């Protein structure tokens, strides 16, 4: 159906509250009777929630690596990593190339011609 195609094209921006007035009314009216589009909406919502969860985890990973997160946050991150290959890969990428803060300070001092203080 042509109407389904129009509604499905609008669903992602509808979920993000980027549609208004007449467009919202059109989508909501269609969703009342179209199970196919309702299923599509739920699928998009689930993917959107998953993406947001990954975005939060990936924002926290640098602090997690530097051991700057609370125990409850660590548990949340660890639980997420058990089931998310994308975030696990992001953690591996960060830790394999991560230069820790103390190493950054030493490198910066060397570049600037200063002496390296062993008590960093």
PDB file of C-alpha atoms in Angstrom:
ATOM      1  CA  UNK A   1       0.000   0.000   0.000  1.00  0.00           C
ATOM      2  CA  UNK A   2       1.151   3.484  -0.839  1.00  0.00           C
ATOM      3  CA  UNK A   3      -0.020   4.774   2.530  1.00  0.00           C
ATOM      4  CA  UNK A   4       2.124   2.179   4.375  1.00  0.00           C
ATOM      5  CA  UNK A   5       5.183   3.275   2.430  1.00  0.00           C
ATOM      6  CA  UNK A   6       4.591   6.913   3.390  1.00  0.00           C
ATOM      7  CA  UNK A   7       4.032   6.071   7.063  1.00  0.00           C
ATOM      8  CA  UNK A   8       7.039   3.729   7.246  1.00  0.00           C
ATOM      9  CA  UNK A   9       9.249   6.417   5.723  1.00  0.00           C
ATOM     10  CA  UNK A  10       8.124   8.784   8.501  1.00  0.00           C
ATOM     11  CA  UNK A  11       8.362   6.398  11.463  1.00  0.00           C
ATOM     12  CA  UNK A  12      11.995   7.090  12.414  1.00  0.00           C
ATOM     13  CA  UNK A  13      11.490  10.834  12.627  1.00  0.00           C
ATOM     14  CA  UNK A  14       8.125  10.257  14.336  1.00  0.00           C
ATOM     15  CA  UNK A  15       9.872   8.271  17.101  1.00  0.00           C
ATOM     16  CA  UNK A  16      12.361  11.115  17.574  1.00  0.00           C
ATOM     17  CA  UNK A  17       9.444  13.610  17.955  1.00  0.00           C
ATOM     18  CA  UNK A  18      10.503  15.464  14.827  1.00  0.00           C
ATOM     19  CA  UNK A  19       7.039  15.371  13.290  1.00  0.00           C
ATOM     20  CA  UNK A  20       4.172  17.628  14.320  1.00  0.00           C
ATOM     21  CA  UNK A  21       0.458  18.284  13.980  1.00  0.00           C
ATOM     22  CA  UNK A  22      -1.061  16.938  10.786  1.00  0.00           C
ATOM     23  CA  UNK A  23       1.795  14.477  10.218  1.00  0.00           C
ATOM     24  CA  UNK A  24       1.410  12.991  13.715  1.00  0.00           C
ATOM     25  CA  UNK A  25      -2.350  12.719  13.210  1.00  0.00           C
ATOM     26  CA  UNK A  26      -1.838  10.978   9.851  1.00  0.00           C
ATOM     27  CA  UNK A  27       0.650   8.472  11.280  1.00  0.00           C
ATOM     28  CA  UNK A  28      -1.393   7.748  14.425  1.00  0.00           C
ATOM     29  CA  UNK A  29      -4.605   7.283  12.448  1.00  0.00           C
ATOM     30  CA  UNK A  30      -2.835   4.840  10.133  1.00  0.00           C
ATOM     31  CA  UNK A  31      -1.280   2.923  13.042  1.00  0.00           C
ATOM     32  CA  UNK A  32      -4.725   2.337  14.576  1.00  0.00           C
ATOM     33  CA  UNK A  33      -5.668  -0.073  11.799  1.00  0.00           C
ATOM     34  CA  UNK A  34      -2.395  -1.210  10.211  1.00  0.00           C
ATOM     35  CA  UNK A  35      -0.694  -4.040  12.097  1.00  0.00           C
ATOM     36  CA  UNK A  36       2.165  -4.177   9.597  1.00  0.00           C
ATOM     37  CA  UNK A  37       3.150  -0.578  10.340  1.00  0.00           C
ATOM     38  CA  UNK A  38       2.636  -1.104  14.093  1.00  0.00           C
ATOM     39  CA  UNK A  39       5.142  -3.968  13.974  1.00  0.00           C
ATOM     40  CA  UNK A  40       7.545  -1.800  11.984  1.00  0.00           C
ATOM     41  CA  UNK A  41       7.200   0.974  14.580  1.00  0.00           C
ATOM     42  CA  UNK A  42       7.984  -1.428  17.440  1.00  0.00           C
ATOM     43  CA  UNK A  43      10.985  -2.805  15.587  1.00  0.00           C
ATOM     44  CA  UNK A  44      12.345   0.709  15.019  1.00  0.00           C
ATOM     45  CA  UNK A  45      11.712   1.610  18.669  1.00  0.00           C
ATOM     46  CA  UNK A  46      13.652  -1.441  19.848  1.00  0.00           C
ATOM     47  CA  UNK A  47      16.596  -0.679  17.563  1.00  0.00           C
ATOM     48  CA  UNK A  48      16.564   2.978  18.668  1.00  0.00           C
ATOM     49  CA  UNK A  49      16.647   1.979  22.342  1.00  0.00           C
ATOM     50  CA  UNK A  50      19.507  -0.454  21.674  1.00  0.00           C
ATOM     51  CA  UNK A  51      21.481   2.227  19.816  1.00  0.00           C
ATOM     52  CA  UNK A  52      20.989   4.703  22.648  1.00  0.00           C
ATOM     53  CA  UNK A  53      22.174   2.118  25.165  1.00  0.00           C
ATOM     54  CA  UNK A  54      25.294   1.491  23.101  1.00  0.00           C
ATOM     55  CA  UNK A  55      25.923   5.213  22.739  1.00  0.00           C
ATOM     56  CA  UNK A  56      25.778   5.617  26.528  1.00  0.00           C
ATOM     57  CA  UNK A  57      28.087   2.653  27.104  1.00  0.00           C
ATOM     58  CA  UNK A  58      30.574   3.873  24.514  1.00  0.00           C
ATOM     59  CA  UNK A  59      30.562   7.335  26.119  1.00  0.00           C
ATOM     60  CA  UNK A  60      31.407   5.699  29.446  1.00  0.00           C
ATOM     61  CA  UNK A  61      34.133   3.367  28.167  1.00  0.00           C
ATOM     62  CA  UNK A  62      37.070   5.830  28.401  1.00  0.00           C
ATOM     63  CA  UNK A  63      36.276   6.492  32.073  1.00  0.00           C
ATOM     64  CA  UNK A  64      35.704   2.770  32.637  1.00  0.00           C
ATOM     65  CA  UNK A  65      39.147   2.023  31.190  1.00  0.00           C
ATOM     66  CA  UNK A  66      40.760   4.626  33.452  1.00  0.00           C
ATOM     67  CA  UNK A  67      38.841   3.169  36.447  1.00  0.00           C
ATOM     68  CA  UNK A  68      36.969   6.412  36.984  1.00  0.00           C
ATOM     69  CA  UNK A  69      33.452   4.943  37.128  1.00  0.00           C
ATOM     70  CA  UNK A  70      31.453   3.778  40.139  1.00  0.00           C
ATOM     71  CA  UNK A  71      30.894   0.100  40.935  1.00  0.00           C
ATOM     72  CA  UNK A  72      27.256   0.264  39.867  1.00  0.00           C
ATOM     73  CA  UNK A  73      28.277   1.819  36.560  1.00  0.00           C
ATOM     74  CA  UNK A  74      30.921  -0.868  36.110  1.00  0.00           C
ATOM     75  CA  UNK A  75      28.274  -3.573  36.634  1.00  0.00           C
ATOM     76  CA  UNK A  76      25.984  -1.885  34.102  1.00  0.00           C
ATOM     77  CA  UNK A  77      28.805  -1.700  31.549  1.00  0.00           C
ATOM     78  CA  UNK A  78      29.908  -5.294  32.172  1.00  0.00           C
ATOM     79  CA  UNK A  79      26.351  -6.624  31.791  1.00  0.00           C
ATOM     80  CA  UNK A  80      25.959  -4.742  28.539  1.00  0.00           C
ATOM     81  CA  UNK A  81      29.296  -6.002  27.218  1.00  0.00           C
ATOM     82  CA  UNK A  82      28.224  -9.622  27.792  1.00  0.00           C
ATOM     83  CA  UNK A  83      25.600  -9.318  25.066  1.00  0.00           C
ATOM     84  CA  UNK A  84      26.845  -6.534  22.781  1.00  0.00           C
ATOM     85  CA  UNK A  85      29.551  -7.370  20.262  1.00  0.00           C
ATOM     86  CA  UNK A  86      29.712  -3.785  18.987  1.00  0.00           C
ATOM     87  CA  UNK A  87      30.512  -2.294  22.410  1.00  0.00           C
ATOM     88  CA  UNK A  88      32.900  -5.128  23.250  1.00  0.00           C
ATOM     89  CA  UNK A  89      34.770  -4.386  20.028  1.00  0.00           C
ATOM     90  CA  UNK A  90      34.811  -0.670  20.891  1.00  0.00           C
ATOM     91  CA  UNK A  91      36.332  -1.501  24.292  1.00  0.00           C
ATOM     92  CA  UNK A  92      38.965  -3.726  22.684  1.00  0.00           C
ATOM     93  CA  UNK A  93      39.808  -1.010  20.165  1.00  0.00           C
ATOM     94  CA  UNK A  94      40.173   1.578  22.919  1.00  0.00           C
ATOM     95  CA  UNK A  95      42.313  -0.589  25.167  1.00  0.00           C
ATOM     96  CA  UNK A  96      44.561  -1.862  22.412  1.00  0.00           C
ATOM     97  CA  UNK A  97      45.555   1.645  21.329  1.00  0.00           C
ATOM     98  CA  UNK A  98      44.860   3.601  24.492  1.00  0.00           C
ATOM     99  CA  UNK A  99      47.735   5.574  25.931  1.00  0.00           C
ATOM    100  CA  UNK A 100      46.919   6.048  29.586  1.00  0.00           C
ATOM    101  CA  UNK A 101      46.907   9.488  31.192  1.00  0.00           C
ATOM    102  CA  UNK A 102      50.273   9.049  32.925  1.00  0.00           C
ATOM    103  CA  UNK A 103      51.874   8.041  29.621  1.00  0.00           C
ATOM    104  CA  UNK A 104      50.314  11.088  27.930  1.00  0.00           C
ATOM    105  CA  UNK A 105      51.810  13.365  30.577  1.00  0.00           C
ATOM    106  CA  UNK A 106      55.268  11.832  30.124  1.00  0.00           C
ATOM    107  CA  UNK A 107      55.040  12.164  26.334  1.00  0.00           C
ATOM    108  CA  UNK A 108      53.879  15.757  26.611  1.00  0.00           C
ATOM    109  CA  UNK A 109      56.753  16.642  28.937  1.00  0.00           C
ATOM    110  CA  UNK A 110      59.257  15.009  26.599  1.00  0.00           C
ATOM    111  CA  UNK A 111      57.834  16.859  23.604  1.00  0.00           C
ATOM    112  CA  UNK A 112      58.009  20.169  25.460  1.00  0.00           C
ATOM    113  CA  UNK A 113      61.590  19.466  26.524  1.00  0.00           C
ATOM    114  CA  UNK A 114      60.863  19.078  30.222  1.00  0.00           C
ATOM    115  CA  UNK A 115      62.161  16.476  32.570  1.00  0.00           C
ATOM    116  CA  UNK A 116      60.112  13.434  33.321  1.00  0.00           C
ATOM    117  CA  UNK A 117      59.045  13.283  36.966  1.00  0.00           C
ATOM    118  CA  UNK A 118      58.859   9.708  38.198  1.00  0.00           C
ATOM    119  CA  UNK A 119      56.162  10.667  40.760  1.00  0.00           C
ATOM    120  CA  UNK A 120      53.293  11.214  38.313  1.00  0.00           C
TER     121      UNK A 120
END
